[in-house]
Structure formats: structure tokens, C-alpha cells
Amino acid sequence: MSTYQIAVVVGSLRKDSNNRKLAHAIVKLAPAEFSFKEVEIGDLPLYNQDQDGNQADSVKRLKSEISASQGVLFVTAEYNRSIPGVLKNALDNASRPYGQSAWAGKPAGVIGSSIGAIGSALAQQHLRNVLAYLNMPTLGQPEAFIHITEGFFDASGNFANESTKKFLQSWMDAYVAWVKKHA
């Protein structure tokens, strides 16, 4: 049995972020042959092309973790109808210098949540545009725009609603098949 290491990029820095909770809950739905590691993006310097020849240790670490993975799971918030700046900064840092992108070819899954009714739909669309440029084959269907409401997670951090869990299980099953196809 092959083992798949998946890098998890949470597009929010807040410790109690709903998207961090979503990431922790959804990875529990993956089969045993998949392991997930959340990568740190909050310690990255703001991307500056002048630093391409001498990248910060935190950028080198991120690129190494992405390179060592067989796929990437993006779990993003939506800030002002787009992706959070910290996520865009991570994408930019690990894609440089030009021609040395850690993202290229890595199968991606995109999911996210919001307390708003559209559940990060616009952020996910903007993220998909960037991932297309970065040459990341990205799971298109099913889409998952998660509207977080009171009681969405139970006391153990799992999905409280069985129909939500069933839907997200189908999303994870599709992502697992996507990674196996493209890794």
C-alpha cells in the first residue's frame, strides 16, 4: 500500500479559525494510507523578488514541505471576497524564483468555509485561478462552499451533522482519487 503525504495550507492565521477546524475535521475522513501535515505560512516574509537569490529559512522550509508532499489541500477563508493575503503570500514565496516553483504538478484540493451564506465561493474561485497558473491540477468537482453555523462542529471537533459529514466524505473520496490519479 502506498502512502500519500498531503500538505495542508490553511488560509487563516487565527488559532481558533473555522477553516483550521474544518481542516482538522476533514482529514479524519481520509483513508489510512493518507497522512496530512499542516504547513506553517504565518512566519513567511512578505514576498520580495529581491530575495529570490537568498530566500528566508521559513520560505525554504515551506518549499521543502510542499516538495516532499504528493498533494496539497487548501482550506481557505474568504477576506473581502478573495483569498487572504497570507495565503497569496505563501503561494508567491513558494513559487519563486521563476522556474523553481514547489507547487508545480502537485494535485490540489480546494475547500473553505465562512459564516456567510456563500461559504468562501469567491475566494475559492480566485485561488483556483492562481493554482491554474502555478500548474497545479486542481479537483474541480465536487465543489464545497461550507457555511459555518452554530453547532457545525461537535465537542470533539468532528462534523456534528450527519448529512454534512456524508457530503464532506464524498468530497474527500473525490480528492483521494484525484491525488492517486495525479501524484
PDB file of C-alpha atoms in Angstrom:
ATOM      1  CA  MET A   1       0.000   0.000   0.000  1.00  0.00           C
ATOM      2  CA  SER A   2       1.363   3.403  -0.979  1.00  0.00           C
ATOM      3  CA  THR A   3       1.438   6.241   1.490  1.00  0.00           C
ATOM      4  CA  TYR A   4       0.465   9.735   0.445  1.00  0.00           C
ATOM      5  CA  GLN A   5       1.738  12.743   2.376  1.00  0.00           C
ATOM      6  CA  ILE A   6      -0.514  15.758   1.883  1.00  0.00           C
ATOM      7  CA  ALA A   7       0.483  19.308   2.778  1.00  0.00           C
ATOM      8  CA  VAL A   8      -2.408  21.243   4.295  1.00  0.00           C
ATOM      9  CA  VAL A   9      -2.402  25.001   3.754  1.00  0.00           C
ATOM     10  CA  VAL A  10      -4.906  26.859   5.919  1.00  0.00           C
ATOM     11  CA  GLY A  11      -5.536  30.366   4.618  1.00  0.00           C
ATOM     12  CA  SER A  12      -6.091  31.859   8.050  1.00  0.00           C
ATOM     13  CA  LEU A  13      -3.707  32.613  10.879  1.00  0.00           C
ATOM     14  CA  ARG A  14      -6.286  32.763  13.675  1.00  0.00           C
ATOM     15  CA  LYS A  15      -5.739  29.956  16.175  1.00  0.00           C
ATOM     16  CA  ASP A  16      -9.479  29.265  16.513  1.00  0.00           C
ATOM     17  CA  SER A  17     -10.183  29.693  12.782  1.00  0.00           C
ATOM     18  CA  ASN A  18     -13.227  27.876  11.412  1.00  0.00           C
ATOM     19  CA  ASN A  19     -11.095  26.862   8.441  1.00  0.00           C
ATOM     20  CA  ARG A  20      -8.444  25.350  10.706  1.00  0.00           C
ATOM     21  CA  LYS A  21     -11.253  23.419  12.425  1.00  0.00           C
ATOM     22  CA  LEU A  22     -12.565  22.370   9.004  1.00  0.00           C
ATOM     23  CA  ALA A  23      -9.089  21.172   8.005  1.00  0.00           C
ATOM     24  CA  HIS A  24      -8.701  19.138  11.194  1.00  0.00           C
ATOM     25  CA  ALA A  25     -12.149  17.569  10.783  1.00  0.00           C
ATOM     26  CA  ILE A  26     -11.992  16.753   7.075  1.00  0.00           C
ATOM     27  CA  VAL A  27      -8.622  14.997   7.193  1.00  0.00           C
ATOM     28  CA  LYS A  28     -10.182  12.486   9.594  1.00  0.00           C
ATOM     29  CA  LEU A  29     -12.320  11.345   6.644  1.00  0.00           C
ATOM     30  CA  ALA A  30      -9.321  10.228   4.570  1.00  0.00           C
ATOM     31  CA  PRO A  31      -8.162   6.609   4.328  1.00  0.00           C
ATOM     32  CA  ALA A  32      -5.269   5.377   6.465  1.00  0.00           C
ATOM     33  CA  GLU A  33      -2.838   5.494   3.526  1.00  0.00           C
ATOM     34  CA  PHE A  34      -3.125   9.320   3.550  1.00  0.00           C
ATOM     35  CA  SER A  35      -1.368  11.467   6.117  1.00  0.00           C
ATOM     36  CA  PHE A  36      -1.742  15.212   6.429  1.00  0.00           C
ATOM     37  CA  LYS A  37       0.640  17.864   7.700  1.00  0.00           C
ATOM     38  CA  GLU A  38      -0.408  21.465   8.157  1.00  0.00           C
ATOM     39  CA  VAL A  39       2.347  23.713   6.869  1.00  0.00           C
ATOM     40  CA  GLU A  40       3.151  26.994   8.588  1.00  0.00           C
ATOM     41  CA  ILE A  41       2.593  30.110   6.486  1.00  0.00           C
ATOM     42  CA  GLY A  42       2.352  32.798   9.163  1.00  0.00           C
ATOM     43  CA  ASP A  43       6.108  33.169   9.567  1.00  0.00           C
ATOM     44  CA  LEU A  44       6.886  33.894   5.916  1.00  0.00           C
ATOM     45  CA  PRO A  45       8.302  37.287   4.961  1.00  0.00           C
ATOM     46  CA  LEU A  46       6.287  39.357   2.525  1.00  0.00           C
ATOM     47  CA  TYR A  47       7.307  38.222  -0.933  1.00  0.00           C
ATOM     48  CA  ASN A  48      10.055  40.423  -2.403  1.00  0.00           C
ATOM     49  CA  GLN A  49      11.670  39.449  -5.703  1.00  0.00           C
ATOM     50  CA  ASP A  50      14.939  40.960  -4.465  1.00  0.00           C
ATOM     51  CA  GLN A  51      15.142  37.985  -2.063  1.00  0.00           C
ATOM     52  CA  ASP A  52      14.802  35.269  -4.735  1.00  0.00           C
ATOM     53  CA  GLY A  53      18.522  34.521  -4.595  1.00  0.00           C
ATOM     54  CA  ASN A  54      18.596  34.380  -0.806  1.00  0.00           C
ATOM     55  CA  GLN A  55      15.246  33.080   0.405  1.00  0.00           C
ATOM     56  CA  ALA A  56      14.446  33.145   4.112  1.00  0.00           C
ATOM     57  CA  ASP A  57      14.714  29.888   6.059  1.00  0.00           C
ATOM     58  CA  SER A  58      10.918  29.875   6.514  1.00  0.00           C
ATOM     59  CA  VAL A  59      10.452  30.018   2.716  1.00  0.00           C
ATOM     60  CA  LYS A  60      12.976  27.201   2.212  1.00  0.00           C
ATOM     61  CA  ARG A  61      11.144  25.137   4.846  1.00  0.00           C
ATOM     62  CA  LEU A  62       7.770  25.700   3.152  1.00  0.00           C
ATOM     63  CA  LYS A  63       9.157  24.802  -0.265  1.00  0.00           C
ATOM     64  CA  SER A  64      10.730  21.653   1.179  1.00  0.00           C
ATOM     65  CA  GLU A  65       7.465  20.576   2.833  1.00  0.00           C
ATOM     66  CA  ILE A  66       5.493  21.164  -0.358  1.00  0.00           C
ATOM     67  CA  SER A  67       8.113  19.353  -2.462  1.00  0.00           C
ATOM     68  CA  ALA A  68       8.012  16.352  -0.113  1.00  0.00           C
ATOM     69  CA  SER A  69       4.232  16.039  -0.423  1.00  0.00           C
ATOM     70  CA  GLN A  70       2.229  14.129  -3.002  1.00  0.00           C
ATOM     71  CA  GLY A  71      -0.579  16.684  -2.928  1.00  0.00           C
ATOM     72  CA  VAL A  72      -1.811  19.882  -1.330  1.00  0.00           C
ATOM     73  CA  LEU A  73      -5.092  20.558   0.440  1.00  0.00           C
ATOM     74  CA  PHE A  74      -6.021  24.248   0.590  1.00  0.00           C
ATOM     75  CA  VAL A  75      -8.588  25.217   3.222  1.00  0.00           C
ATOM     76  CA  THR A  76      -9.280  28.884   2.832  1.00  0.00           C
ATOM     77  CA  ALA A  77     -11.220  31.661   4.413  1.00  0.00           C
ATOM     78  CA  GLU A  78     -12.630  34.493   2.342  1.00  0.00           C
ATOM     79  CA  TYR A  79     -11.435  38.010   3.078  1.00  0.00           C
ATOM     80  CA  ASN A  80     -13.109  40.860   1.216  1.00  0.00           C
ATOM     81  CA  ARG A  81     -14.392  38.481  -1.496  1.00  0.00           C
ATOM     82  CA  SER A  82     -10.952  36.989  -2.227  1.00  0.00           C
ATOM     83  CA  ILE A  83      -8.167  34.866  -0.793  1.00  0.00           C
ATOM     84  CA  PRO A  84      -6.459  36.018   2.390  1.00  0.00           C
ATOM     85  CA  GLY A  85      -3.215  37.932   1.871  1.00  0.00           C
ATOM     86  CA  VAL A  86      -1.255  35.420   3.952  1.00  0.00           C
ATOM     87  CA  LEU A  87      -2.277  32.638   1.561  1.00  0.00           C
ATOM     88  CA  LYS A  88      -1.343  34.639  -1.537  1.00  0.00           C
ATOM     89  CA  ASN A  89       1.995  35.466   0.085  1.00  0.00           C
ATOM     90  CA  ALA A  90       2.671  31.748   0.677  1.00  0.00           C
ATOM     91  CA  LEU A  91       1.788  30.946  -2.931  1.00  0.00           C
ATOM     92  CA  ASP A  92       4.108  33.673  -4.192  1.00  0.00           C
ATOM     93  CA  ASN A  93       7.027  32.776  -1.922  1.00  0.00           C
ATOM     94  CA  ALA A  94       6.984  29.051  -2.731  1.00  0.00           C
ATOM     95  CA  SER A  95       6.616  29.666  -6.469  1.00  0.00           C
ATOM     96  CA  ARG A  96       9.855  31.634  -6.775  1.00  0.00           C
ATOM     97  CA  PRO A  97      12.384  32.156  -8.147  1.00  0.00           C
ATOM     98  CA  TYR A  98      10.721  31.742 -11.522  1.00  0.00           C
ATOM     99  CA  GLY A  99      11.139  28.183 -12.751  1.00  0.00           C
ATOM    100  CA  GLN A 100      11.642  26.789  -9.227  1.00  0.00           C
ATOM    101  CA  SER A 101       8.067  26.543  -8.006  1.00  0.00           C
ATOM    102  CA  ALA A 102       7.417  23.965  -5.291  1.00  0.00           C
ATOM    103  CA  TRP A 103       3.748  23.910  -6.325  1.00  0.00           C
ATOM    104  CA  ALA A 104       4.144  22.773  -9.945  1.00  0.00           C
ATOM    105  CA  GLY A 105       2.456  19.464 -10.680  1.00  0.00           C
ATOM    106  CA  LYS A 106       1.107  18.901  -7.167  1.00  0.00           C
ATOM    107  CA  PRO A 107      -2.538  17.764  -7.216  1.00  0.00           C
ATOM    108  CA  ALA A 108      -4.634  20.228  -5.252  1.00  0.00           C
ATOM    109  CA  GLY A 109      -7.931  20.226  -3.437  1.00  0.00           C
ATOM    110  CA  VAL A 110      -9.669  23.484  -2.582  1.00  0.00           C
ATOM    111  CA  ILE A 111     -12.261  23.816   0.142  1.00  0.00           C
ATOM    112  CA  GLY A 112     -13.216  26.551   2.541  1.00  0.00           C
ATOM    113  CA  SER A 113     -15.773  27.918   4.917  1.00  0.00           C
ATOM    114  CA  SER A 114     -17.308  31.153   6.015  1.00  0.00           C
ATOM    115  CA  ILE A 115     -20.012  32.327   8.364  1.00  0.00           C
ATOM    116  CA  GLY A 116     -21.523  33.918   5.243  1.00  0.00           C
ATOM    117  CA  ALA A 117     -24.025  32.112   3.059  1.00  0.00           C
ATOM    118  CA  ILE A 118     -21.673  31.740   0.074  1.00  0.00           C
ATOM    119  CA  GLY A 119     -19.104  29.851   2.149  1.00  0.00           C
ATOM    120  CA  SER A 120     -15.860  31.165   0.593  1.00  0.00           C
ATOM    121  CA  ALA A 121     -17.008  30.620  -3.022  1.00  0.00           C
ATOM    122  CA  LEU A 122     -15.274  33.735  -4.366  1.00  0.00           C
ATOM    123  CA  ALA A 123     -12.034  33.057  -2.509  1.00  0.00           C
ATOM    124  CA  GLN A 124     -12.007  29.526  -3.874  1.00  0.00           C
ATOM    125  CA  GLN A 125     -12.528  30.780  -7.419  1.00  0.00           C
ATOM    126  CA  HIS A 126      -9.687  33.285  -7.095  1.00  0.00           C
ATOM    127  CA  LEU A 127      -7.471  30.591  -5.603  1.00  0.00           C
ATOM    128  CA  ARG A 128      -8.268  28.238  -8.499  1.00  0.00           C
ATOM    129  CA  ASN A 129      -7.133  30.945 -10.937  1.00  0.00           C
ATOM    130  CA  VAL A 130      -3.767  31.205  -9.182  1.00  0.00           C
ATOM    131  CA  LEU A 131      -3.373  27.416  -8.954  1.00  0.00           C
ATOM    132  CA  ALA A 132      -4.006  27.086 -12.694  1.00  0.00           C
ATOM    133  CA  TYR A 133      -1.106  29.438 -13.353  1.00  0.00           C
ATOM    134  CA  LEU A 134       1.070  27.508 -10.876  1.00  0.00           C
ATOM    135  CA  ASN A 135       0.415  24.316 -12.882  1.00  0.00           C
ATOM    136  CA  MET A 136      -1.381  22.501 -10.077  1.00  0.00           C
ATOM    137  CA  PRO A 137      -4.008  20.031 -11.310  1.00  0.00           C
ATOM    138  CA  THR A 138      -6.957  21.042  -9.137  1.00  0.00           C
ATOM    139  CA  LEU A 139     -10.006  18.955  -8.281  1.00  0.00           C
ATOM    140  CA  GLY A 140     -12.982  20.634  -9.946  1.00  0.00           C
ATOM    141  CA  GLN A 141     -15.910  18.627  -8.626  1.00  0.00           C
ATOM    142  CA  PRO A 142     -17.437  18.359  -6.184  1.00  0.00           C
ATOM    143  CA  GLU A 143     -17.153  21.943  -5.028  1.00  0.00           C
ATOM    144  CA  ALA A 144     -17.573  22.579  -1.316  1.00  0.00           C
ATOM    145  CA  PHE A 145     -18.561  26.035  -0.119  1.00  0.00           C
ATOM    146  CA  ILE A 146     -19.138  25.463   3.578  1.00  0.00           C
ATOM    147  CA  HIS A 147     -21.465  27.772   5.520  1.00  0.00           C
ATOM    148  CA  ILE A 148     -20.444  27.527   9.179  1.00  0.00           C
ATOM    149  CA  THR A 149     -23.260  27.898  11.676  1.00  0.00           C
ATOM    150  CA  GLU A 150     -23.544  27.417  15.435  1.00  0.00           C
ATOM    151  CA  GLY A 151     -23.019  23.745  16.278  1.00  0.00           C
ATOM    152  CA  PHE A 152     -21.325  22.853  12.968  1.00  0.00           C
ATOM    153  CA  PHE A 153     -18.593  21.009  14.899  1.00  0.00           C
ATOM    154  CA  ASP A 154     -19.213  18.766  17.880  1.00  0.00           C
ATOM    155  CA  ALA A 155     -17.204  18.912  21.131  1.00  0.00           C
ATOM    156  CA  SER A 156     -14.540  16.608  19.625  1.00  0.00           C
ATOM    157  CA  GLY A 157     -14.050  18.786  16.549  1.00  0.00           C
ATOM    158  CA  ASN A 158     -15.927  16.444  14.210  1.00  0.00           C
ATOM    159  CA  PHE A 159     -18.841  17.345  11.954  1.00  0.00           C
ATOM    160  CA  ALA A 160     -21.969  17.463  14.093  1.00  0.00           C
ATOM    161  CA  ASN A 161     -24.451  16.925  11.253  1.00  0.00           C
ATOM    162  CA  GLU A 162     -24.570  13.527   9.542  1.00  0.00           C
ATOM    163  CA  SER A 163     -25.575  14.916   6.131  1.00  0.00           C
ATOM    164  CA  THR A 164     -22.669  17.383   6.269  1.00  0.00           C
ATOM    165  CA  LYS A 165     -20.308  14.549   7.156  1.00  0.00           C
ATOM    166  CA  LYS A 166     -21.682  12.448   4.284  1.00  0.00           C
ATOM    167  CA  PHE A 167     -21.200  15.318   1.803  1.00  0.00           C
ATOM    168  CA  LEU A 168     -17.670  16.028   3.013  1.00  0.00           C
ATOM    169  CA  GLN A 169     -16.849  12.319   2.914  1.00  0.00           C
ATOM    170  CA  SER A 170     -17.793  12.339  -0.777  1.00  0.00           C
ATOM    171  CA  TRP A 171     -15.563  15.394  -1.252  1.00  0.00           C
ATOM    172  CA  MET A 172     -12.643  13.652   0.482  1.00  0.00           C
ATOM    173  CA  ASP A 173     -13.201  10.471  -1.534  1.00  0.00           C
ATOM    174  CA  ALA A 174     -13.003  12.512  -4.752  1.00  0.00           C
ATOM    175  CA  TYR A 175      -9.855  14.292  -3.534  1.00  0.00           C
ATOM    176  CA  VAL A 176      -8.182  10.984  -2.621  1.00  0.00           C
ATOM    177  CA  ALA A 177      -8.937   9.605  -6.099  1.00  0.00           C
ATOM    178  CA  TRP A 178      -7.627  12.865  -7.632  1.00  0.00           C
ATOM    179  CA  VAL A 179      -4.327  12.631  -5.772  1.00  0.00           C
ATOM    180  CA  LYS A 180      -3.895   8.981  -6.695  1.00  0.00           C
ATOM    181  CA  LYS A 181      -4.507   9.836 -10.345  1.00  0.00           C
ATOM    182  CA  HIS A 182      -2.083  12.791 -10.455  1.00  0.00           C
ATOM    183  CA  ALA A 183       0.617  12.081  -7.848  1.00  0.00           C
TER     184      ALA A 183
END
